């Protein structure tokens, strides 16, 4: 999908769908008024008669006299005094969904009219690009899929109509929204791809492809290479599977050679059966999504590459399956991590932390400015926070605060959770330096505590995306989160 900015009269624009927002009091913005005048008041009459109040409800008006667009799509922003970020997002999501199901191949948004409340035009454009692209996402299978649905036409072109000229900040914001959206699409594709296609090798190949496309250095270690590094904890998870593990290292060098990089670490368990501590059968298919942290790292690399951000970023992805077999790690086994610390594996289903801990130790060699790991780490995080925010843990409260605020801005929220020393004692083991589980209380916190033992002395945040990386049920599918949050952080660091 291509986005552009245009400063033309909305009523004169030839497009598949001209999108106009309106508050529930029926009052139109400047662009809406121009369209209304061109239709001799028909737009406002139809809005007053037929449009419902709730934000996100739509009214599609084909072939309005005096308007060049094939259709005018009116969307409600709800009540003016209740107006907030959420109303814009739900309105745009509804528009995107409608457009995706329509035959329109192009659309134009009366963007200036969407600016309301506390947010400015750049925020509105970034949000609009992200929301529209996201709502029109379609999973494309590399295998046949007979779903019987008629192929709707693809929305290819979206114009953002402005009153007056746009400045650099406005243009940059639109580019950011589009880049974030295209990163999210990659993350969603990888997440949705079944585990028999999305193997560790496939993740590595995807990284290499990104490397070719954007001139990134990409290193890939195989089982022998991982062993040579000394990642005994990571390898203990791979032991049960015939599928080859991979350790993937991506280097994005947009900044000065000496500038300390941000390191992103993504959990890449391409299928989590639980191993010998096997999971119950129901819903186990969703454990193909256990590589969404890795996919979000790749999606973020795509986004920052498209934006050519002037910073240095390293991506680390430990990728493996977690399966039971005669060679699998057993409960009670003790493994030695890259850090030298020993771990008693009391539950082979707590495997995410076992692969991440070695990657976190590996991160130290880059002398990072900050490290963020992203992982579908614990079911307990869903119990604590549900599906709205990701869990956010950090050894630096200011850093946590910064990420939490950025998440609020970009609509990809995270919530700061405690990482107090008090929880550490739950990880005590009689037979090793630590156990890999901390019992039932505060499962997402003890998982983060486990990781904290491998973070050396760098600034670190951990995002538990178990509740946010994908949706279950009728809408089953990857969400592309937290690519918006990660990319927003890197954009902020780059001073854009
Ligand atoms: N990948 C799962 C976490 C998960 C479960 C994410 C359900 C999303 C939905 C992780 O590897 C896991 O199995 N964690 C265990 C940890 C426990 C054994 C301490 C869990 O959450 O049950
Ligand atoms: Mn598990
Ligand atoms: Zn897992």
Short mmCIF file of C-alpha atoms in Angstrom, two decimals, residues 9-472:
data_model
loop_
_atom_site.label_atom_id
_atom_site.label_comp_id
_atom_site.label_asym_id
_atom_site.label_seq_id
_atom_site.Cartn_x
_atom_site.Cartn_y
_atom_site.Cartn_z
CA UNK A 9 -9.92 20.17 -2.50
CA UNK A 10 -11.53 16.92 -1.30
CA UNK A 11 -14.66 17.24 -3.46
CA UNK A 12 -12.56 17.44 -6.65
CA UNK A 13 -10.37 14.44 -5.95
CA UNK A 14 -10.85 11.32 -8.08
CA UNK A 15 -10.56 8.37 -5.72
CA UNK A 16 -12.31 5.13 -4.83
CA UNK A 17 -13.39 6.31 -1.40
CA UNK A 18 -13.22 9.73 0.19
CA UNK A 19 -13.17 9.33 3.96
CA UNK A 20 -14.70 12.09 6.10
CA UNK A 21 -14.87 12.04 9.90
CA UNK A 22 -17.72 13.61 11.83
CA UNK A 23 -18.56 14.05 15.50
CA UNK A 24 -21.87 12.76 16.83
CA UNK A 25 -23.21 16.33 17.00
CA UNK A 26 -23.06 16.28 13.20
CA UNK A 27 -20.64 19.19 12.97
CA UNK A 28 -18.28 18.78 10.02
CA UNK A 29 -14.65 19.90 9.85
CA UNK A 30 -13.25 22.23 7.20
CA UNK A 31 -12.93 19.46 4.63
CA UNK A 32 -16.33 18.01 5.44
CA UNK A 33 -17.87 21.45 4.99
CA UNK A 34 -16.25 21.77 1.56
CA UNK A 35 -17.77 18.46 0.51
CA UNK A 36 -21.10 19.45 1.99
CA UNK A 37 -21.10 22.69 0.03
CA UNK A 38 -20.29 20.83 -3.20
CA UNK A 39 -23.26 18.54 -2.60
CA UNK A 40 -25.56 21.45 -1.75
CA UNK A 41 -25.99 20.24 1.81
CA UNK A 42 -26.80 16.62 0.98
CA UNK A 43 -23.84 15.28 2.97
CA UNK A 44 -24.90 16.94 6.22
CA UNK A 45 -28.56 15.96 5.67
CA UNK A 46 -27.64 12.29 5.19
CA UNK A 47 -25.28 12.38 8.18
CA UNK A 48 -27.97 13.91 10.40
CA UNK A 49 -30.52 11.33 9.25
CA UNK A 50 -28.51 8.10 9.04
CA UNK A 51 -25.20 8.13 10.88
CA UNK A 52 -25.12 6.57 14.32
CA UNK A 53 -23.30 8.17 17.21
CA UNK A 54 -20.89 5.50 18.27
CA UNK A 55 -17.30 6.10 17.21
CA UNK A 56 -16.33 3.86 14.33
CA UNK A 57 -19.79 3.55 12.77
CA UNK A 58 -19.82 4.13 9.05
CA UNK A 59 -22.04 5.57 6.39
CA UNK A 60 -21.10 4.79 2.80
CA UNK A 61 -22.55 7.22 0.26
CA UNK A 62 -21.90 6.25 -3.36
CA UNK A 63 -21.82 8.79 -6.17
CA UNK A 64 -22.75 11.95 -4.33
CA UNK A 65 -23.57 14.70 -6.81
CA UNK A 66 -20.84 17.34 -6.97
CA UNK A 67 -18.17 14.98 -5.63
CA UNK A 68 -15.56 13.39 -7.89
CA UNK A 69 -14.91 10.40 -5.60
CA UNK A 70 -16.75 7.15 -6.34
CA UNK A 71 -17.97 7.03 -2.77
CA UNK A 72 -17.89 9.17 0.30
CA UNK A 73 -17.32 7.17 3.45
CA UNK A 74 -18.42 9.02 6.57
CA UNK A 75 -17.08 7.74 9.87
CA UNK A 76 -18.24 8.76 13.31
CA UNK A 77 -15.71 9.98 15.87
CA UNK A 78 -18.28 9.66 18.63
CA UNK A 79 -19.06 12.36 21.15
CA UNK A 80 -16.82 15.41 20.98
CA UNK A 81 -16.34 15.66 24.74
CA UNK A 82 -15.39 11.98 25.01
CA UNK A 83 -12.93 12.23 22.19
CA UNK A 84 -9.54 10.55 22.74
CA UNK A 85 -6.87 8.53 20.92
CA UNK A 86 -9.10 5.51 21.06
CA UNK A 87 -11.88 7.14 19.04
CA UNK A 88 -9.48 8.00 16.20
CA UNK A 89 -8.02 4.51 16.24
CA UNK A 90 -11.35 2.72 16.27
CA UNK A 91 -12.69 5.02 13.54
CA UNK A 92 -9.63 4.35 11.37
CA UNK A 93 -9.75 0.63 12.05
CA UNK A 94 -13.41 0.55 10.99
CA UNK A 95 -12.56 2.49 7.84
CA UNK A 96 -9.70 0.10 7.07
CA UNK A 97 -11.90 -2.93 7.56
CA UNK A 98 -14.59 -1.48 5.31
CA UNK A 99 -12.08 -0.56 2.62
CA UNK A 100 -10.51 -4.00 2.74
CA UNK A 101 -13.89 -5.57 2.05
CA UNK A 102 -14.85 -3.08 -0.65
CA UNK A 103 -13.93 -2.90 -4.31
CA UNK A 104 -12.15 0.40 -3.92
CA UNK A 105 -8.47 0.24 -4.90
CA UNK A 106 -7.74 3.78 -3.77
CA UNK A 107 -8.86 5.99 -0.94
CA UNK A 108 -8.32 9.52 0.32
CA UNK A 109 -8.55 10.60 3.92
CA UNK A 110 -9.67 14.07 4.96
CA UNK A 111 -6.70 14.02 7.32
CA UNK A 112 -6.98 17.56 8.62
CA UNK A 113 -10.52 16.85 9.82
CA UNK A 114 -9.22 13.84 11.77
CA UNK A 115 -7.01 16.11 13.86
CA UNK A 116 -8.86 16.81 17.06
CA UNK A 117 -8.29 16.69 20.76
CA UNK A 118 -4.72 16.84 22.03
CA UNK A 119 -3.06 15.20 19.05
CA UNK A 120 -1.40 16.96 16.13
CA UNK A 121 -1.27 16.28 12.40
CA UNK A 122 1.95 14.19 12.44
CA UNK A 123 0.49 11.91 15.12
CA UNK A 124 -2.73 11.62 13.14
CA UNK A 125 -0.95 10.67 9.91
CA UNK A 126 1.31 8.13 11.64
CA UNK A 127 -1.70 6.59 13.33
CA UNK A 128 -3.78 6.59 10.16
CA UNK A 129 -1.11 4.92 8.04
CA UNK A 130 -0.61 2.28 10.69
CA UNK A 131 -4.31 1.63 11.24
CA UNK A 132 -5.27 1.44 7.57
CA UNK A 133 -2.39 -0.78 6.56
CA UNK A 134 -3.04 -2.98 9.54
CA UNK A 135 -6.77 -3.35 8.92
CA UNK A 136 -6.20 -4.32 5.29
CA UNK A 137 -3.55 -6.94 6.08
CA UNK A 138 -4.18 -10.32 4.48
CA UNK A 139 -2.32 -13.46 5.36
CA UNK A 140 -0.79 -14.94 2.26
CA UNK A 141 -0.12 -18.62 2.55
CA UNK A 142 2.77 -20.19 0.68
CA UNK A 143 0.45 -23.21 0.25
CA UNK A 144 -3.05 -23.51 -1.25
CA UNK A 145 -5.96 -22.26 0.84
CA UNK A 146 -9.48 -22.89 -0.37
CA UNK A 147 -11.52 -20.53 1.77
CA UNK A 148 -14.29 -19.99 -0.80
CA UNK A 149 -14.24 -16.24 -0.18
CA UNK A 150 -14.36 -14.02 -3.21
CA UNK A 151 -11.11 -12.23 -3.70
CA UNK A 152 -11.76 -8.62 -2.81
CA UNK A 153 -9.73 -6.04 -4.68
CA UNK A 154 -6.68 -4.76 -2.90
CA UNK A 155 -6.47 -1.25 -1.61
CA UNK A 156 -3.24 -0.02 -3.22
CA UNK A 157 -3.18 3.75 -2.80
CA UNK A 158 -4.09 6.03 0.09
CA UNK A 159 -3.86 9.79 -0.12
CA UNK A 160 -3.79 11.98 2.96
CA UNK A 161 -5.61 15.20 2.16
CA UNK A 162 -4.43 18.28 3.98
CA UNK A 163 -5.67 21.81 4.18
CA UNK A 164 -2.56 23.79 3.38
CA UNK A 165 1.03 22.70 2.81
CA UNK A 166 2.74 19.93 4.74
CA UNK A 167 6.03 20.37 6.57
CA UNK A 168 8.88 17.92 7.09
CA UNK A 169 7.55 16.63 10.40
CA UNK A 170 4.28 15.73 8.72
CA UNK A 171 5.98 13.89 5.87
CA UNK A 172 8.30 12.08 8.26
CA UNK A 173 5.38 10.97 10.40
CA UNK A 174 3.57 9.45 7.44
CA UNK A 175 6.72 7.60 6.40
CA UNK A 176 7.09 6.32 9.96
CA UNK A 177 3.52 5.05 10.06
CA UNK A 178 3.99 3.28 6.74
CA UNK A 179 7.32 1.75 7.77
CA UNK A 180 5.92 0.53 11.09
CA UNK A 181 2.99 -0.99 9.23
CA UNK A 182 5.20 -2.82 6.77
CA UNK A 183 7.33 -4.12 9.64
CA UNK A 184 4.17 -5.32 11.36
CA UNK A 185 3.06 -7.11 8.20
CA UNK A 186 6.30 -9.10 8.15
CA UNK A 187 5.91 -9.92 11.85
CA UNK A 188 2.31 -11.05 11.30
CA UNK A 189 3.22 -13.17 8.28
CA UNK A 190 5.95 -14.98 10.20
CA UNK A 191 3.72 -15.48 13.25
CA UNK A 192 0.83 -16.84 11.22
CA UNK A 193 3.01 -19.17 9.19
CA UNK A 194 2.60 -22.75 10.48
CA UNK A 195 5.51 -24.23 12.40
CA UNK A 196 6.22 -26.78 9.66
CA UNK A 197 7.02 -23.81 7.41
CA UNK A 198 8.29 -21.32 9.97
CA UNK A 199 11.27 -23.28 11.27
CA UNK A 200 14.42 -21.80 12.85
CA UNK A 201 15.99 -22.17 9.40
CA UNK A 202 13.15 -20.17 7.87
CA UNK A 203 13.66 -17.37 10.41
CA UNK A 204 17.36 -17.35 9.54
CA UNK A 205 16.57 -17.26 5.82
CA UNK A 206 14.17 -14.36 6.40
CA UNK A 207 16.92 -12.50 8.28
CA UNK A 208 19.35 -13.15 5.42
CA UNK A 209 16.80 -11.92 2.91
CA UNK A 210 16.34 -8.71 4.92
CA UNK A 211 20.12 -8.46 5.03
CA UNK A 212 20.37 -8.63 1.25
CA UNK A 213 17.54 -6.19 0.72
CA UNK A 214 18.77 -3.54 3.14
CA UNK A 215 22.50 -4.25 3.27
CA UNK A 216 22.58 -5.54 6.82
CA UNK A 217 25.25 -7.87 8.12
CA UNK A 218 23.61 -11.11 9.18
CA UNK A 219 25.36 -13.98 10.96
CA UNK A 220 23.74 -17.38 11.41
CA UNK A 221 25.07 -20.06 13.75
CA UNK A 222 24.02 -23.71 13.43
CA UNK A 223 23.95 -26.31 16.20
CA UNK A 224 27.72 -26.78 16.16
CA UNK A 225 28.27 -23.02 16.07
CA UNK A 226 25.94 -22.47 19.03
CA UNK A 227 27.76 -25.18 20.95
CA UNK A 228 31.09 -23.53 20.19
CA UNK A 229 29.84 -20.22 21.60
CA UNK A 230 28.94 -22.14 24.75
CA UNK A 231 25.19 -21.64 24.88
CA UNK A 232 24.44 -24.76 26.89
CA UNK A 233 21.11 -23.49 28.17
CA UNK A 234 19.81 -22.59 24.70
CA UNK A 235 20.95 -25.94 23.30
CA UNK A 236 19.23 -27.87 26.10
CA UNK A 237 15.89 -26.74 24.64
CA UNK A 238 16.84 -27.91 21.14
CA UNK A 239 17.84 -31.40 22.20
CA UNK A 240 14.43 -32.96 21.74
CA UNK A 241 13.91 -31.90 18.14
CA UNK A 242 15.29 -33.03 14.80
CA UNK A 243 14.68 -29.54 13.44
CA UNK A 244 17.97 -27.63 13.41
CA UNK A 245 18.30 -24.66 15.81
CA UNK A 246 19.71 -21.34 14.69
CA UNK A 247 21.25 -18.39 16.47
CA UNK A 248 20.73 -15.30 14.31
CA UNK A 249 22.66 -12.04 14.69
CA UNK A 250 21.61 -8.98 12.70
CA UNK A 251 23.68 -5.79 12.51
CA UNK A 252 22.01 -2.55 11.47
CA UNK A 253 24.70 0.12 11.21
CA UNK A 254 23.01 3.43 10.53
CA UNK A 255 24.88 5.39 13.19
CA UNK A 256 28.48 6.34 13.79
CA UNK A 257 30.89 3.42 14.01
CA UNK A 258 31.65 4.01 17.68
CA UNK A 259 28.10 4.66 18.82
CA UNK A 260 26.83 2.06 21.29
CA UNK A 261 24.03 -0.03 19.76
CA UNK A 262 20.60 -0.91 21.05
CA UNK A 263 20.28 -4.69 21.19
CA UNK A 264 16.93 -6.37 20.53
CA UNK A 265 16.60 -9.99 21.63
CA UNK A 266 13.63 -12.01 20.35
CA UNK A 267 12.38 -15.37 21.60
CA UNK A 268 12.22 -17.65 18.57
CA UNK A 269 10.57 -20.87 19.73
CA UNK A 270 9.00 -21.91 16.44
CA UNK A 271 6.89 -24.49 18.23
CA UNK A 272 6.47 -24.93 21.97
CA UNK A 273 4.97 -28.31 22.86
CA UNK A 274 6.30 -27.91 26.39
CA UNK A 275 8.89 -30.65 25.82
CA UNK A 276 8.83 -33.52 28.33
CA UNK A 277 6.66 -31.30 30.56
CA UNK A 278 4.21 -31.49 27.69
CA UNK A 279 1.32 -29.05 27.36
CA UNK A 280 -2.33 -30.11 27.22
CA UNK A 281 -3.63 -30.65 23.69
CA UNK A 282 -6.27 -27.98 23.58
CA UNK A 283 -5.11 -24.88 21.77
CA UNK A 284 -1.59 -26.19 21.42
CA UNK A 285 -1.59 -25.10 17.77
CA UNK A 286 -1.22 -21.55 19.04
CA UNK A 287 2.26 -22.38 20.24
CA UNK A 288 3.37 -21.82 16.65
CA UNK A 289 3.19 -18.17 17.77
CA UNK A 290 5.93 -18.72 20.31
CA UNK A 291 8.40 -17.11 17.90
CA UNK A 292 6.57 -13.78 17.80
CA UNK A 293 9.33 -12.06 19.78
CA UNK A 294 11.80 -13.07 17.08
CA UNK A 295 9.34 -11.98 14.38
CA UNK A 296 8.97 -8.59 16.05
CA UNK A 297 12.74 -8.11 15.95
CA UNK A 298 12.74 -8.89 12.22
CA UNK A 299 9.74 -6.60 11.64
CA UNK A 300 11.45 -3.79 13.54
CA UNK A 301 14.61 -4.24 11.49
CA UNK A 302 12.49 -3.91 8.37
CA UNK A 303 10.87 -0.73 9.66
CA UNK A 304 14.10 0.99 10.72
CA UNK A 305 15.76 -0.05 7.47
CA UNK A 306 12.97 1.53 5.44
CA UNK A 307 13.39 4.70 7.48
CA UNK A 308 17.20 4.56 7.29
CA UNK A 309 17.43 5.63 10.95
CA UNK A 310 20.87 7.00 11.93
CA UNK A 311 21.49 4.58 14.84
CA UNK A 312 23.14 1.23 15.46
CA UNK A 313 20.98 -1.76 16.33
CA UNK A 314 21.86 -5.40 16.91
CA UNK A 315 19.23 -8.14 16.66
CA UNK A 316 19.74 -11.45 18.48
CA UNK A 317 17.42 -14.37 17.82
CA UNK A 318 17.79 -17.76 19.46
CA UNK A 319 15.52 -20.00 17.36
CA UNK A 320 14.51 -23.55 18.16
CA UNK A 321 11.64 -25.97 18.58
CA UNK A 322 10.72 -27.32 22.02
CA UNK A 323 9.70 -30.95 21.56
CA UNK A 324 9.76 -34.16 23.62
CA UNK A 325 11.80 -37.15 22.48
CA UNK A 326 14.34 -39.67 23.72
CA UNK A 327 17.05 -37.04 23.51
CA UNK A 328 15.06 -34.23 25.10
CA UNK A 329 16.05 -32.46 28.31
CA UNK A 330 14.25 -33.97 31.32
CA UNK A 331 12.86 -32.29 34.43
CA UNK A 332 15.65 -32.25 36.97
CA UNK A 333 18.44 -32.00 34.40
CA UNK A 334 21.04 -29.35 35.15
CA UNK A 335 22.44 -27.28 32.29
CA UNK A 336 25.27 -24.75 32.13
CA UNK A 337 24.52 -21.39 30.57
CA UNK A 338 26.90 -19.22 28.55
CA UNK A 339 27.33 -17.06 31.66
CA UNK A 340 28.68 -20.07 33.56
CA UNK A 341 25.69 -20.13 35.90
CA UNK A 342 24.01 -23.53 36.22
CA UNK A 343 20.26 -24.04 35.90
CA UNK A 344 18.10 -26.86 37.22
CA UNK A 345 15.39 -27.41 34.60
CA UNK A 346 12.42 -28.23 36.79
CA UNK A 347 9.95 -27.69 33.97
CA UNK A 348 10.92 -28.05 30.31
CA UNK A 349 7.97 -25.84 29.38
CA UNK A 350 9.74 -22.83 30.89
CA UNK A 351 12.03 -22.90 27.84
CA UNK A 352 11.84 -19.29 26.69
CA UNK A 353 14.02 -18.05 29.54
CA UNK A 354 16.49 -20.87 28.83
CA UNK A 355 17.18 -19.66 25.32
CA UNK A 356 16.95 -15.93 26.15
CA UNK A 357 19.43 -16.07 29.02
CA UNK A 358 22.25 -17.13 26.72
CA UNK A 359 21.35 -14.45 24.17
CA UNK A 360 21.32 -11.83 26.97
CA UNK A 361 24.82 -12.92 27.99
CA UNK A 362 25.89 -12.74 24.35
CA UNK A 363 24.51 -9.16 24.17
CA UNK A 364 27.18 -7.96 26.60
CA UNK A 365 29.93 -8.13 23.98
CA UNK A 366 28.32 -5.25 22.06
CA UNK A 367 28.63 -2.87 25.05
CA UNK A 368 25.03 -1.88 24.41
CA UNK A 369 23.38 1.45 25.19
CA UNK A 370 20.26 -0.56 26.02
CA UNK A 371 18.93 -4.09 25.59
CA UNK A 372 15.28 -5.01 25.09
CA UNK A 373 14.15 -8.61 24.95
CA UNK A 374 10.78 -9.51 23.53
CA UNK A 375 9.15 -12.83 24.36
CA UNK A 376 5.87 -14.72 24.52
CA UNK A 377 7.21 -15.77 27.87
CA UNK A 378 4.47 -16.62 30.37
CA UNK A 379 0.82 -17.55 30.52
CA UNK A 380 0.94 -15.81 33.89
CA UNK A 381 1.40 -12.48 32.14
CA UNK A 382 -2.01 -12.99 30.50
CA UNK A 383 -3.51 -13.74 33.90
CA UNK A 384 -1.99 -10.53 35.27
CA UNK A 385 -2.70 -8.10 32.43
CA UNK A 386 -5.01 -9.75 29.90
CA UNK A 387 -4.59 -8.91 26.25
CA UNK A 388 -4.30 -5.12 26.27
CA UNK A 389 -0.78 -4.20 27.38
CA UNK A 390 2.43 -6.18 27.14
CA UNK A 391 4.20 -6.80 30.44
CA UNK A 392 7.15 -4.47 30.90
CA UNK A 393 10.01 -5.19 33.29
CA UNK A 394 13.25 -3.25 33.63
CA UNK A 395 16.30 -2.75 35.79
CA UNK A 396 15.94 1.00 35.14
CA UNK A 397 12.73 2.79 36.13
CA UNK A 398 13.37 5.77 33.86
CA UNK A 399 13.78 3.45 30.90
CA UNK A 400 10.56 1.63 31.80
CA UNK A 401 8.76 4.94 32.08
CA UNK A 402 10.04 6.03 28.67
CA UNK A 403 8.86 2.82 27.02
CA UNK A 404 5.50 2.93 28.77
CA UNK A 405 4.91 6.51 27.56
CA UNK A 406 5.95 5.68 24.00
CA UNK A 407 3.57 2.73 24.00
CA UNK A 408 0.73 4.99 25.05
CA UNK A 409 1.52 7.38 22.18
CA UNK A 410 1.68 4.76 19.47
CA UNK A 411 -1.22 2.66 20.74
CA UNK A 412 1.01 -0.34 21.47
CA UNK A 413 0.83 -0.21 25.24
CA UNK A 414 3.04 -1.86 27.84
CA UNK A 415 2.58 -1.81 31.60
CA UNK A 416 5.42 -1.53 34.10
CA UNK A 417 5.55 -4.55 36.42
CA UNK A 418 7.73 -4.98 39.55
CA UNK A 419 11.09 -6.68 39.43
CA UNK A 420 11.83 -6.59 43.14
CA UNK A 421 14.57 -8.69 44.69
CA UNK A 422 11.95 -10.16 47.03
CA UNK A 423 10.83 -12.44 44.19
CA UNK A 424 14.31 -13.78 43.46
CA UNK A 425 14.22 -16.35 46.25
CA UNK A 426 11.47 -18.26 44.45
CA UNK A 427 14.16 -19.39 42.00
CA UNK A 428 16.27 -21.21 44.61
CA UNK A 429 17.57 -24.65 43.70
CA UNK A 430 19.25 -27.29 45.87
CA UNK A 431 21.21 -28.62 42.90
CA UNK A 432 22.24 -25.66 40.76
CA UNK A 433 22.68 -21.87 40.87
CA UNK A 434 18.99 -21.48 40.16
CA UNK A 435 15.83 -23.27 39.07
CA UNK A 436 14.09 -22.33 35.84
CA UNK A 437 10.69 -21.89 37.51
CA UNK A 438 9.52 -19.97 40.56
CA UNK A 439 6.21 -21.60 41.39
CA UNK A 440 2.70 -20.25 40.86
CA UNK A 441 2.83 -16.82 42.52
CA UNK A 442 3.73 -13.99 40.13
CA UNK A 443 4.87 -16.26 37.30
CA UNK A 444 5.62 -13.44 34.89
CA UNK A 445 7.70 -11.64 37.54
CA UNK A 446 9.80 -14.68 38.44
CA UNK A 447 10.42 -15.30 34.74
CA UNK A 448 11.71 -11.72 34.44
CA UNK A 449 13.77 -12.24 37.62
CA UNK A 450 15.34 -15.28 36.02
CA UNK A 451 16.33 -13.20 32.96
CA UNK A 452 17.67 -10.39 35.15
CA UNK A 453 20.39 -12.73 36.38
CA UNK A 454 21.90 -12.70 32.90
CA UNK A 455 21.73 -9.01 32.07
CA UNK A 456 25.21 -7.99 33.18
CA UNK A 457 25.51 -4.28 33.78
CA UNK A 458 23.59 -2.80 30.88
CA UNK A 459 20.26 -0.98 30.81
CA UNK A 460 17.64 -3.60 30.08
CA UNK A 461 13.92 -4.00 29.54
CA UNK A 462 11.91 -7.16 29.04
CA UNK A 463 8.59 -7.21 27.18
CA UNK A 464 6.35 -10.19 27.89
CA UNK A 465 4.09 -10.29 24.84
CA UNK A 466 2.25 -13.53 25.67
CA UNK A 467 -1.07 -11.68 25.75
CA UNK A 468 -0.51 -9.23 22.91
CA UNK A 469 1.38 -10.97 20.10
CA UNK A 470 -1.62 -12.77 18.67
CA UNK A 471 -5.39 -13.08 18.92
CA UNK A 472 -7.27 -16.32 19.52
#
